[in-house]
Coordinates of C-alpha atoms and ligand atoms in Angstrom, one line a residue:
X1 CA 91.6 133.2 83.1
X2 CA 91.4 130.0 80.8
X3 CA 90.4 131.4 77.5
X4 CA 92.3 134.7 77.8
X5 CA 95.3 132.9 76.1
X6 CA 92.9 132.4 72.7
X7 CA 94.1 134.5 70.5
X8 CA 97.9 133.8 71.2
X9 CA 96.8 130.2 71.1
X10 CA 95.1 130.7 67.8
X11 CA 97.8 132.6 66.4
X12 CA 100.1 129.5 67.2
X13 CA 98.0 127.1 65.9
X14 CA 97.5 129.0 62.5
X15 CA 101.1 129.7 62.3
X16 CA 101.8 125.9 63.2
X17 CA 98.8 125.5 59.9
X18 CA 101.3 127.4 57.8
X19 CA 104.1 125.1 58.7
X20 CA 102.3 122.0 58.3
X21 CA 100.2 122.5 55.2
X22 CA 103.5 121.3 53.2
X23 CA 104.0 118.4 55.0
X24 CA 100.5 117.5 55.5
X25 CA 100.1 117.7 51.3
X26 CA 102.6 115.0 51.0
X27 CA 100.2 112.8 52.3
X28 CA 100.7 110.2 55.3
X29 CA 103.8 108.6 53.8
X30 CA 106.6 109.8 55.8
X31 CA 107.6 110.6 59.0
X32 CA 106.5 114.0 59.9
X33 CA 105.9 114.6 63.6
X34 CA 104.3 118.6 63.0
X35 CA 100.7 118.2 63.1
X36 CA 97.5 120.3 61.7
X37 CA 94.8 120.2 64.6
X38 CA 92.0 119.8 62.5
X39 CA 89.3 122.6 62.2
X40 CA 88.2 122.8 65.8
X41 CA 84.9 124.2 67.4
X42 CA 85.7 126.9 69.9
X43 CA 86.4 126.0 72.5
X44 CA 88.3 123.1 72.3
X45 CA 88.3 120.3 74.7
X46 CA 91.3 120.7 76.2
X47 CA 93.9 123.6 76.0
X48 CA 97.7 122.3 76.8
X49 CA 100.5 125.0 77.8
X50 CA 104.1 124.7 79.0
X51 CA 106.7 126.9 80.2
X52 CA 110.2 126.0 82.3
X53 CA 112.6 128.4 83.9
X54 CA 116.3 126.8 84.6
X55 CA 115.2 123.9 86.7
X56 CA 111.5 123.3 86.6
X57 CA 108.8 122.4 84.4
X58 CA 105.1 123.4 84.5
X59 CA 101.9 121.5 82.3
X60 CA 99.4 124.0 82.2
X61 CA 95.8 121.7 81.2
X62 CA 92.0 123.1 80.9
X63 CA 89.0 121.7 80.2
X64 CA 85.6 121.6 80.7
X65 CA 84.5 119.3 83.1
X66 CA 81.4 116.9 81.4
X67 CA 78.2 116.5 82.7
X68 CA 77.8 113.3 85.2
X69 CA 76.5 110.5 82.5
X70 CA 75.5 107.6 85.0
X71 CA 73.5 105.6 86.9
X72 CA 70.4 107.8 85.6
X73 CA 67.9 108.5 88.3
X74 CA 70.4 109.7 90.9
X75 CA 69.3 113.3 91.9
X76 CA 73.0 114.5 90.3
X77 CA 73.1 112.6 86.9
X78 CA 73.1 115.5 84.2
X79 CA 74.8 118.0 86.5
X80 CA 78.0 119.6 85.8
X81 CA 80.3 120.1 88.7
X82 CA 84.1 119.7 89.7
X83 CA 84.8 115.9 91.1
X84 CA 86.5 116.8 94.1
X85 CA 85.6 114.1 96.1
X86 CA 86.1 110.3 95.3
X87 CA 84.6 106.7 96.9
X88 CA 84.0 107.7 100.4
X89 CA 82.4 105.5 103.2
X90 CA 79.0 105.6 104.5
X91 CA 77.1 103.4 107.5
X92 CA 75.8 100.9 105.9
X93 CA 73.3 100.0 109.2
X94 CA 76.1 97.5 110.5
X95 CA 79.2 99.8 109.6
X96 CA 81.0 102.3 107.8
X97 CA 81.3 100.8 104.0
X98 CA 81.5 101.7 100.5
X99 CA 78.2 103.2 98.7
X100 CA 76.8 100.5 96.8
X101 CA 78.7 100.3 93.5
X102 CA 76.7 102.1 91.0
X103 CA 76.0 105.0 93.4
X104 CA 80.3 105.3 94.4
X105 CA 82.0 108.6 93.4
X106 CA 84.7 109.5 91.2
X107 CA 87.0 112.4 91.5
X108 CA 87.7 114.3 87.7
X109 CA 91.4 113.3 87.0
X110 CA 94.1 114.5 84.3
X111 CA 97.1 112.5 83.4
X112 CA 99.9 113.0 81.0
X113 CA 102.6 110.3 79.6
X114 CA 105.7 111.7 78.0
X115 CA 109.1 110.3 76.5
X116 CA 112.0 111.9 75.0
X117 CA 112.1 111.0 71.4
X118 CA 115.8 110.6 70.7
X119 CA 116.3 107.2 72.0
X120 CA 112.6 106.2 73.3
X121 CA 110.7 103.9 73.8
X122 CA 110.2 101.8 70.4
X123 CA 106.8 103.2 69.0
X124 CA 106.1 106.0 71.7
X125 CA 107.1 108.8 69.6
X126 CA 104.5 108.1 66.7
X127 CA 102.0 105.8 68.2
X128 CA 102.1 107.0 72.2
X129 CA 100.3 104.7 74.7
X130 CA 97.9 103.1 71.5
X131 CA 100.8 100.8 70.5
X132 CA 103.2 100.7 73.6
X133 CA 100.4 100.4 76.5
X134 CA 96.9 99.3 75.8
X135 CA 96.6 96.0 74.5
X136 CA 93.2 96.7 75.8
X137 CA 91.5 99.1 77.8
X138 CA 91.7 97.3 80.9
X139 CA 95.1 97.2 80.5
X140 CA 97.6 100.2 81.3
X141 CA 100.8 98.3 81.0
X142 CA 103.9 98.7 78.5
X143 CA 104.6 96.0 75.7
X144 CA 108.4 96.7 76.1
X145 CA 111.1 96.3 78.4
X146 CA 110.9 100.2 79.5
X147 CA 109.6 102.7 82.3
X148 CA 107.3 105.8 81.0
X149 CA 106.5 108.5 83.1
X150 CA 103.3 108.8 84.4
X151 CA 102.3 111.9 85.9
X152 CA 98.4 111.7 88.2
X153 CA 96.1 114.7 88.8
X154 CA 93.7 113.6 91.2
X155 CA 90.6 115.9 91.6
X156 CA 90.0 114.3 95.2
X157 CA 93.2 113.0 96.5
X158 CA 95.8 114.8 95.2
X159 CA 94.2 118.1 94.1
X160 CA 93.2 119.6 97.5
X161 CA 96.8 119.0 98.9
X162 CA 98.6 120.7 95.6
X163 CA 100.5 117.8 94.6
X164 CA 100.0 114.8 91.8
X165 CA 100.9 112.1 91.8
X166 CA 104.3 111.0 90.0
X167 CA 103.5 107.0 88.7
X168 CA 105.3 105.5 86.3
X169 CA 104.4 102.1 84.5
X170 CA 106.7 99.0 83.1
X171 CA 106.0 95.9 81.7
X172 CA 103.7 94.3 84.4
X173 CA 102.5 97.2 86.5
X174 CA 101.5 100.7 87.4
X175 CA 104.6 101.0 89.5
X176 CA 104.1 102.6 93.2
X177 CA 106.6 102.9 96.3
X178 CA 106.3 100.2 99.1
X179 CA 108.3 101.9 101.0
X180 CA 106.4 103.8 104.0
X181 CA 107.5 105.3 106.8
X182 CA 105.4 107.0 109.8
X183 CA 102.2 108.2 109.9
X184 CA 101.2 106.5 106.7
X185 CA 102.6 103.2 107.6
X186 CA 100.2 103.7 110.9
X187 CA 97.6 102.0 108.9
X188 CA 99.4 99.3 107.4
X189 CA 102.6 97.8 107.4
X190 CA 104.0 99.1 103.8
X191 CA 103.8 102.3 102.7
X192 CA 102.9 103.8 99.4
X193 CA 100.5 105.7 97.8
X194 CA 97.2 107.5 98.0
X195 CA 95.4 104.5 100.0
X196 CA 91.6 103.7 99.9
X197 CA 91.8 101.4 102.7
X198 CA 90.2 103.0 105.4
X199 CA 87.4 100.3 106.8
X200 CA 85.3 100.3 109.7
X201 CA 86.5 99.7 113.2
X202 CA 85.1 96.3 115.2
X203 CA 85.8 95.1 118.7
X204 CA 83.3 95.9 121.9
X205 CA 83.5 98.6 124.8
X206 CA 82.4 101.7 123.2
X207 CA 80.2 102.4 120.3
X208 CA 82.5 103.6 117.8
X209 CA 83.6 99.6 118.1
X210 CA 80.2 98.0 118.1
X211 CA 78.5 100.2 115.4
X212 CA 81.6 100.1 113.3
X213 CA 82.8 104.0 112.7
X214 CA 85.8 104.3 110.8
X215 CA 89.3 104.5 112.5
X216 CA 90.0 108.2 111.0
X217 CA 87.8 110.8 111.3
X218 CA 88.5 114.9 110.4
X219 CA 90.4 116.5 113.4
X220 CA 87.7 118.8 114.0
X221 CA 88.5 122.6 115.6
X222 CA 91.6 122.0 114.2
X223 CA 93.4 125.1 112.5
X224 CA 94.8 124.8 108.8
X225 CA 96.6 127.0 106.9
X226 CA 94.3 130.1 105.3
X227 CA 92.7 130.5 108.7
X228 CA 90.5 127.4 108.0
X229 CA 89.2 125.5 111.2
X230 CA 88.1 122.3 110.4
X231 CA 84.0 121.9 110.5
X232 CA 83.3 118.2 111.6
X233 CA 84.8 115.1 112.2
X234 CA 82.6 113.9 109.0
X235 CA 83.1 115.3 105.7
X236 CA 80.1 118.5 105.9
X237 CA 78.9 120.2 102.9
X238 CA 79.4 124.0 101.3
X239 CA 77.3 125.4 104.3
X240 CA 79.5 123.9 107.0
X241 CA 77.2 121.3 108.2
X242 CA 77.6 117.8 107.9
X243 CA 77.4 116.2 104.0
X244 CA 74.8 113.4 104.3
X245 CA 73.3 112.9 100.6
X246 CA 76.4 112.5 98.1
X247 CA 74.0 113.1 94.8
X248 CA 72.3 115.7 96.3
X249 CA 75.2 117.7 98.1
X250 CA 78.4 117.5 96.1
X251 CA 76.2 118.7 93.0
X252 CA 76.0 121.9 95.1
X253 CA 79.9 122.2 95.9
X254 CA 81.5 124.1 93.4
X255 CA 83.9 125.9 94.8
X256 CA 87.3 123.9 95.3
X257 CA 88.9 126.8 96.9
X258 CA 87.3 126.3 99.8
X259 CA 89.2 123.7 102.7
X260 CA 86.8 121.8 103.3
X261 CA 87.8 119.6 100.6
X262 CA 90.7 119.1 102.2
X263 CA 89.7 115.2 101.8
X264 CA 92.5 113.3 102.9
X265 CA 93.2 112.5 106.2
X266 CA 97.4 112.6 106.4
X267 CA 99.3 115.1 103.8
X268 CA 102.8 115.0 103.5
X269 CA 104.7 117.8 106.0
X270 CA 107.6 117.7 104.8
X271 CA 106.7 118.0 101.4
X272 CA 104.9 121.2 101.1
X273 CA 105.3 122.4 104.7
X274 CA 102.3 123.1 105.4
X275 CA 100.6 121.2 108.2
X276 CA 97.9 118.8 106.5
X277 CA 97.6 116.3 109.0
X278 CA 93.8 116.4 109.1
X279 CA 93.3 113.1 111.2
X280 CA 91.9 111.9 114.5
X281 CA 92.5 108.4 115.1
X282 CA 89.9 107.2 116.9
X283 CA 91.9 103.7 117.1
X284 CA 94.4 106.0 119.3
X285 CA 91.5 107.1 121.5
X286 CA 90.1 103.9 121.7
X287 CA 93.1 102.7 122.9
X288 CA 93.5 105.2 125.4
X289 CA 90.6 105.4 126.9
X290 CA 90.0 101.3 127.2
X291 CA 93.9 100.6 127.4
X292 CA 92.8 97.6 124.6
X293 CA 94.7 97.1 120.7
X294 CA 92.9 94.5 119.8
X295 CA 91.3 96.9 117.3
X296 CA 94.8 97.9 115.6
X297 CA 96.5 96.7 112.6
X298 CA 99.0 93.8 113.2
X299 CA 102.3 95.9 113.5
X300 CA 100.4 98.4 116.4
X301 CA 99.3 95.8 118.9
X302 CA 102.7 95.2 120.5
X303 CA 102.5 98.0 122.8
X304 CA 106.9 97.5 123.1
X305 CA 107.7 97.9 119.4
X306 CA 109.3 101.1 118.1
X307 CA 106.1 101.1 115.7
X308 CA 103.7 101.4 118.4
X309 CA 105.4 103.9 120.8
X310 CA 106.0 106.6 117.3
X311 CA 102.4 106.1 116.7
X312 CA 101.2 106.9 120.4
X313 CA 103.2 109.7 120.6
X314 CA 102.3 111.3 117.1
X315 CA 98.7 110.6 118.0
X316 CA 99.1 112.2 121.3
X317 CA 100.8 115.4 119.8
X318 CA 97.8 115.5 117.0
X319 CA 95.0 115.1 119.3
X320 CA 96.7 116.3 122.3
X321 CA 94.6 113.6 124.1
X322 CA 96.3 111.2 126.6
X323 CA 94.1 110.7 129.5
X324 CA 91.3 108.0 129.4
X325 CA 88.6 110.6 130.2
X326 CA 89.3 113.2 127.8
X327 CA 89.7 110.3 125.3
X328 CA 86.0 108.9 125.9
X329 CA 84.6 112.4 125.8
X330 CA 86.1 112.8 122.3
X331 CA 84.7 109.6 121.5
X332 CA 81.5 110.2 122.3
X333 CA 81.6 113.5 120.9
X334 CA 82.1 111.8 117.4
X335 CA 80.0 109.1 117.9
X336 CA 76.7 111.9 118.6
X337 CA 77.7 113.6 115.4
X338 CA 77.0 110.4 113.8
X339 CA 74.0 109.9 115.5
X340 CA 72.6 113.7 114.9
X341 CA 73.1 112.9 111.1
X342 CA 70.4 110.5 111.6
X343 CA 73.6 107.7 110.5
X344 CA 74.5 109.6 107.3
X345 CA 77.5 111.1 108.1
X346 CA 80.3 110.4 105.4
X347 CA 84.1 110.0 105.7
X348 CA 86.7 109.9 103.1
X349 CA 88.1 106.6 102.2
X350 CA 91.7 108.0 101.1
X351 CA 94.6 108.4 103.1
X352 CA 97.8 110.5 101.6
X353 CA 101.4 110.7 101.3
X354 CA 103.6 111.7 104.1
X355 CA 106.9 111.2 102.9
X356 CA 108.8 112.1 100.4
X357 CA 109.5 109.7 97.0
X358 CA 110.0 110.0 93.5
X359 CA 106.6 109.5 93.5
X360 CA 105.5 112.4 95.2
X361 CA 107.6 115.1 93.7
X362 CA 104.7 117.4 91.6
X363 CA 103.4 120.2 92.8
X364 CA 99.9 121.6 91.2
X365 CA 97.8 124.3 91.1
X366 CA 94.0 123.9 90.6
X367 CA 91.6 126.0 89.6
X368 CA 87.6 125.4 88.4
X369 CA 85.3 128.4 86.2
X370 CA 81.9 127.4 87.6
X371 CA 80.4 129.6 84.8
X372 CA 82.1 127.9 82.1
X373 CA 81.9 124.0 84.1
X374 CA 86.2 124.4 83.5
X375 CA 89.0 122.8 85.0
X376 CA 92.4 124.4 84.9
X377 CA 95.5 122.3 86.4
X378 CA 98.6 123.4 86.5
X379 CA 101.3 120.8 87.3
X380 CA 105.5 121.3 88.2
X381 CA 108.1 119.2 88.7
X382 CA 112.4 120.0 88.6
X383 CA 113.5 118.8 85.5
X384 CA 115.7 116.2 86.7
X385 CA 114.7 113.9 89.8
X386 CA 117.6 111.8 89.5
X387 CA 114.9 108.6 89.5
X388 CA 114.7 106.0 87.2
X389 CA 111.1 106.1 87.0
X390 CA 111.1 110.3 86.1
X391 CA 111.4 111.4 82.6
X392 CA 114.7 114.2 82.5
X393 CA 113.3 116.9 81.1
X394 CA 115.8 118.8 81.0
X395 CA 116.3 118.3 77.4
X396 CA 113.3 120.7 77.1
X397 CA 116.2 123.5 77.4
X398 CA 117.9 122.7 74.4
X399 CA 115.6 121.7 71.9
X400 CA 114.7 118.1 72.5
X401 CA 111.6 116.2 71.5
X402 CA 109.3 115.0 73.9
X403 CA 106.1 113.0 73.0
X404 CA 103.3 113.4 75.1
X405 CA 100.0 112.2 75.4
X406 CA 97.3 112.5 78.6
X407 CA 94.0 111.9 79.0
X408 CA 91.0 112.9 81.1
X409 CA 88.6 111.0 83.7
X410 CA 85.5 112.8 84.3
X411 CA 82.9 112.2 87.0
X412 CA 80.9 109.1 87.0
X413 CA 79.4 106.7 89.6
X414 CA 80.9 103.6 89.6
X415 CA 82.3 103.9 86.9
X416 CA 83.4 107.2 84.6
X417 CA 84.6 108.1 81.5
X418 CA 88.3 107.9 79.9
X419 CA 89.1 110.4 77.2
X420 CA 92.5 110.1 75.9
X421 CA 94.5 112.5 73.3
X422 CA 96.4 111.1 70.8
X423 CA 100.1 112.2 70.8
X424 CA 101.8 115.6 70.1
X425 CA 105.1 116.0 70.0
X426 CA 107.0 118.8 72.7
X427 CA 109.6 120.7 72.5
X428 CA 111.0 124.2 72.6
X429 CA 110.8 124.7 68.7
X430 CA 108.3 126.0 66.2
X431 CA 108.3 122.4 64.5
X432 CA 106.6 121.1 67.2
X433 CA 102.8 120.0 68.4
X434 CA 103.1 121.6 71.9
X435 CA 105.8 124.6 72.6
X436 CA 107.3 125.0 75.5
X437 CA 108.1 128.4 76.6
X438 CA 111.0 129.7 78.5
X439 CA 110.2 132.0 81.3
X440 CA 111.9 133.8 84.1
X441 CA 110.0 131.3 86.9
X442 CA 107.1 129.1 86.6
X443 CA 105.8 130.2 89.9
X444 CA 104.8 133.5 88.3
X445 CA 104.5 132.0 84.3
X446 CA 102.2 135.0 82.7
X447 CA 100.1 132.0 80.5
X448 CA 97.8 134.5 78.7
X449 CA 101.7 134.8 76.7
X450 CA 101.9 131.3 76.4
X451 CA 100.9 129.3 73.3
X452 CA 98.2 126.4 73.8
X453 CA 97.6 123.4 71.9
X454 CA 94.1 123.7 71.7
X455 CA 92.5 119.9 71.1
X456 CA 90.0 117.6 71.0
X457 CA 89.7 114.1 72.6
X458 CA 89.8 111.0 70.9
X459 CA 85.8 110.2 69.8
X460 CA 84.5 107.8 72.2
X461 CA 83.0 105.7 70.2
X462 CA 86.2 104.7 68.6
X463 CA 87.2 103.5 72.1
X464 CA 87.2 100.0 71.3
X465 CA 89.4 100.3 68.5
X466 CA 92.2 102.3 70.8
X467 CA 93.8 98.8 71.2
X468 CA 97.2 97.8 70.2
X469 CA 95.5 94.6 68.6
X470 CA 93.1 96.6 66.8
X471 CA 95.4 99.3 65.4
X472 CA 98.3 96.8 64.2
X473 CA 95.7 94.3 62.5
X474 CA 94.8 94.3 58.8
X475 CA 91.2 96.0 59.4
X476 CA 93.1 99.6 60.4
X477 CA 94.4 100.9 57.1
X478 CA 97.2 102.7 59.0
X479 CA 98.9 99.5 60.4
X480 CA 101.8 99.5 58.0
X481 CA 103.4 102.9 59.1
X482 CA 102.3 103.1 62.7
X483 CA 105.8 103.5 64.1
X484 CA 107.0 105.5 61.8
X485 CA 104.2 108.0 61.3
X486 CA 101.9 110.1 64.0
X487 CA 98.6 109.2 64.4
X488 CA 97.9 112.6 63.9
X489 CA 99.2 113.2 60.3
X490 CA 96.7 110.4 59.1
X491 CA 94.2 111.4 61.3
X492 CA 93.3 115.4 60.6
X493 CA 90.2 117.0 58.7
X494 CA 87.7 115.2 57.1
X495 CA 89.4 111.7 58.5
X496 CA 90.1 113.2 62.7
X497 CA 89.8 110.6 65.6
X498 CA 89.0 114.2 67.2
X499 CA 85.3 115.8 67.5
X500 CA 83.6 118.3 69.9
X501 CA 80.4 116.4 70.0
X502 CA 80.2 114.7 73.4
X503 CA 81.0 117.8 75.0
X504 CA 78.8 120.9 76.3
Ligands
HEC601 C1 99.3 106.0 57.5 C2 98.1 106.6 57.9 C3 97.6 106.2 59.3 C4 98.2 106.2 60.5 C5 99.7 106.6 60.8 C6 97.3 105.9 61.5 N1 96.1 105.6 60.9 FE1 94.4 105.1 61.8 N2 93.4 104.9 60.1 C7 93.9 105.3 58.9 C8 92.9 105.2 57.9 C9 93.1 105.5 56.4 C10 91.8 104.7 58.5 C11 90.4 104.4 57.9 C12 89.6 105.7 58.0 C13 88.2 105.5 57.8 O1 87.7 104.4 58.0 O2 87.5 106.6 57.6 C14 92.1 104.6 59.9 C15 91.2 104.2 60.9 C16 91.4 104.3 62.2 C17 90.5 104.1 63.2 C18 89.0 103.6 63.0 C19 88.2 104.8 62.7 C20 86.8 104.4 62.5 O3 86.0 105.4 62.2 O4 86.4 103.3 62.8 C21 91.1 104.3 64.4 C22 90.5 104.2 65.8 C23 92.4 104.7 64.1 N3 92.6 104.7 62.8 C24 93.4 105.0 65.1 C25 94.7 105.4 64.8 C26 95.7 105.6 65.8 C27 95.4 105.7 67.3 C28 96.8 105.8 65.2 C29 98.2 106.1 65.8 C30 98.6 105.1 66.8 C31 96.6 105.7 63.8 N4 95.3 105.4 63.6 C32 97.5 105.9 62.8 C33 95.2 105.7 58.6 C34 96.2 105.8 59.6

């Protein structure tokens, strides 16, 4: 499926060669956005495609997921395998907590940037997120006055549910709703995104209090869509049974197309109408069984407000629980699950979107080649949102330039790694980086017909140079012309930021 598309993407990028020689002979002195991809091994890091129909878009990424680099000595460092699961919670002997943070897990991400060109943001278009974000690596925020689009691929909490998330940053942050509205805002009092706030519940009466079990748990017997009942009520491994060794289990889980990584506890029903809800709330059970909220966030403890009564009666509906008795049966249930797992059982930290936002308008597709250790993500969105924060890409339709750039997080522990392209240019022309194909409907795109920019990442030992700072000061030779020429036209051949090396 991922490679099929090589020889149409070769014959692009050799016909995009042709193009560019002129330009590229002429030296780095003036502006010319085409750019040679220099002489890659095959395969490339990552293969970029992109087709619209008459109102949506679709980013078509693969690559091959890398080998887990660190902490060495854990039982999974040097395996390949697709992050679908990220920082999850584990009883720590007093209560459910984070793994210790050079053993925590990271889900494999994608994310692109992009920015129409007529009109941009000053520097985008030749310089992309080197000049007008990072002043640093730790940093992720824009030097100017503007908002860029910021689309998220999450391998663990956005994958499974078919969505990513739609971010955008300005000036002083990542920027996120704070909005929320029921379930979500069940757990707290604002709303917004993908949460990793799920902590242990405390209090006395039953066990789940006193040992500290978290408040959500996986609805388990529950039916999902594609005839999938859920296994457990803690996160259980490929065979079904309940996931109690991170490094030695999730090495072993390759196939994403199975449910069970269905990690997040609420998904958005409205959204993609499909029932995702995979929570019991063992709060909600506590409460009904002991008649106490002392246990509850702030905004659930009084029992008149119109916050309370929605929750009870969603939790009700979802567990179809509302008598005292069946509500410490299911209580117990959970808590000798626990206990049979010898204390090991796991639970996902991350709690998802449930309403709809700007923020939460992209659909994606997912799809990992264990022989070949290969992500493929397909991502879609309407053109035009009608948000500040989106990009309109409806420009796409009538030859527009786009600049884009996106970048890769692969699966550490703690901490992972970062590979970032530097920018191509996108547009529906043949003078163009990245060409964006015009088909009947992206929900049946035939991408073996579709040509890929096939790339590499950004060496990463030049990292520390990928700074704003760095790039404008006297020690980079290119500082003089960074706004008005791509990175890529100095950076090709012999000279390329770009090389295979750290890869399979
Ligand atoms: C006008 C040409 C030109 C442009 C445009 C340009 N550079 Fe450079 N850059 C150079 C040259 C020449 C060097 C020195 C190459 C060498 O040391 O081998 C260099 C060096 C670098 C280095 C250090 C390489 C090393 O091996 O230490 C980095 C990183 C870099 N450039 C990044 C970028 C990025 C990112 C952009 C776009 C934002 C960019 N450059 C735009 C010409 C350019």
């Amino acid at each position: 499926m991922s490679r099929t598309n090589l020889q149409s993407a070769k014959h692009f990028l050799s016909m995009l060669g042709v193009i560019t020689a002129a330009g590229y002979l002429t030296s780095c002195t003036h502006d010319d956005r085409v750019f040679t991809p220099p002489t890659l091994e095959t395969p490339a890091q990552v293969s970029t495609q992109v087709a619209y129909d008459a109102t949506d878009v679709a980013f078509r990424f693969t690559w091959k997921s890398q080998k887990k680099l660190y902490p060495s000595g854990l039982p999974n460092t040097g395996k390949n395998y697709p992050m679908q699961f990220h920082d999850m919670l584990k009883h720590d002997g007093t209560k459910f907590d984070r793994l210790p943070s050079g053993q925590r897990l990271e889900e494999d991400r994608i994310s692109i940037m992009f920015n129409q060109q007529a009109g941009g943001i000053q520097g985008f278009s030749a310089a992309g997120c080197a000049i007008t974000c990072h002043s640093g690596m730790e940093s992720h925020h824009l030097l100017t006055d503007d908002i860029l689009d910021h689309w998220h691929w999450r391998g663990g909490r956005s994958g499974p549910m078919g969505y990513a998330e739609d971010a955008a940053v300005n000036k002083t942050e990542r920027i996120r709703d704070n909005l929320g509205t029921m379930p979500t805002k069940f757990l707290r009092s604002g709303g917004d995104r993908l949460r990793e706030d799920q902590g242990a519940l405390s209090g006395t009466g039953h066990p789940v209090l006193t040992d500290g079990l978290p408040r959500f748990v996986f609805n388990k017997g529950k039916s999902l869509p594609g005839n999938f009942t859920i296994p457990a009520y803690f996160l259980a491994n490929e065979s079904n049974t309940i996931l109690s060794n991170p490094h030695v289990d999730i090495s072993a889980i390759k196939d994403v197309s199975k449910n069970r990584s269905l990690l997040v506890v609420y998904q958005d029903r409205n959204f993609d109408t499909q029932d995702k809800v995979n929570a019991l709330d063992l709060g909600y059970l506590v409460y009904v069984a002991l008649g106490s909220v002392g246990h509850l966030p702030s905004h659930l403890r009084d029992e008149n407000s119109n916050d309370f009564n929605t929750w009870k009666s969603f939790s009700a509906t979802e567990s179809k629980i509302t008598t005292a008795t069946a509500a410490l049966t299911k209580l117990n249930e959970v808590h000798a699950e626990w206990t049979s797992s010898q204390k090991m059982a796991m639970v996902t930290r991350s709690v998802g979107f449930i309403y709809n936002s700007d923020q939460h308008d992209i659909t994606s597709e997912r799809f990992y080649d264990q022989s070949k250790n290969e992500w493929t993500v397909i991502m879609k969105r309407k053109f035009t949102t009608g948000s500040e924060r989106d990009e309109d890409l409806a420009g796409l339709r009538n030859g527009s330039k786009y600049t884009i750039s996106f970048a890769m997080h692969d699966s550490g522990a703690g901490s992972e790694t970062h590979d970032i392209s530097i920018p191509y240019s996108l547009s529906n022309t043949t003078d163009t980086d990245i060409r964006a194909i015009s088909v009947g409907s992206i929900q049946n795109a035939d991408w073996n017909s579709i040509p890929a920019l096939e790339t590499n990442w950004v060496k990463q030992a030049l990292m520390p140079k990928y700074t704003s700072d760095w790039l404008k000061s006297g020690a980079h030779p290119g500082s003089g012309s960074l706004e008005s020429t791509t990175c890529g036209t100095c950076h090709t051949g012999a000279q390329s930021l770009l090389n295979a090396s750290i890869l399979d």
